[in-house]
Amino acid sequence: MSREENVLNMQITIANTMKQEWNIDFCEVSELLDKYDLLPYIDTCYETYNSMGIYGILQDLKSYMNAIEGVV
């Protein structure tokens, strides 16, 4: 598979895990992805995320979203 396909697979997996672990519906997941521009961020972090577990990735996303909120 190409990097692009692997990134898409990771984005889908992360979105599904966000739904499950954060106990939110897909509408809320979509809102977070849009509000914080998470899909490009996941693409940028793809190589790093490959060496992290899913819970580490979710923690990084929380930290990233908190950093964005602090700027606004």
XYZ file of C-alpha atoms in Angstrom:
72
model
C 0.000 0.000 0.000
C 1.061 3.563 -0.624
C 1.741 6.073 2.135
C -1.475 7.870 1.195
C -3.506 4.680 1.671
C -1.754 3.950 4.961
C -2.463 7.474 6.233
C -6.139 7.133 5.271
C -6.323 3.803 7.096
C -4.744 5.403 10.175
C -7.155 8.346 10.046
C -10.143 5.984 9.896
C -8.779 3.888 12.755
C -8.148 6.958 14.893
C -11.639 8.342 14.197
C -13.227 5.030 15.203
C -11.121 4.876 18.356
C -11.965 8.488 19.244
C -15.643 7.545 19.049
C -15.211 4.520 21.278
C -12.716 5.827 23.823
C -14.167 9.316 24.195
C -17.744 8.021 24.139
C -18.871 10.435 21.421
C -20.824 9.889 18.223
C -19.455 10.205 14.704
C -21.014 13.644 14.324
C -18.917 14.881 17.245
C -15.837 13.114 15.864
C -16.401 14.876 12.546
C -16.768 18.233 14.310
C -13.458 17.707 16.137
C -11.708 16.645 12.938
C -12.922 19.811 11.207
C -12.557 22.267 14.083
C -8.957 21.304 14.831
C -7.970 20.317 11.283
C -6.914 16.910 12.604
C -6.711 14.978 9.328
C -3.736 16.984 8.005
C -2.187 16.847 11.483
C -2.476 13.047 11.494
C -0.890 12.990 8.032
C 2.006 15.134 9.286
C 2.480 12.914 12.337
C 2.044 9.633 10.447
C 5.631 8.414 10.778
C 5.776 9.291 14.487
C 2.364 7.759 15.104
C 3.562 4.469 13.632
C 5.800 4.042 16.664
C 3.081 4.955 19.182
C 0.167 2.982 20.486
C -3.368 4.181 19.852
C -3.679 5.579 23.372
C -0.511 7.597 22.884
C -1.929 8.954 19.651
C -5.193 9.927 21.362
C -3.215 11.660 24.122
C -1.203 13.561 21.518
C -4.413 14.636 19.767
C -5.838 15.864 23.088
C -2.651 17.841 23.732
C -2.766 19.281 20.214
C -6.420 20.321 20.580
C -5.689 21.894 23.984
C -2.786 23.826 22.451
C -5.040 25.086 19.660
C -7.695 26.148 22.203
C -5.050 28.019 24.178
C -4.133 30.050 21.113
C -7.707 31.084 20.286
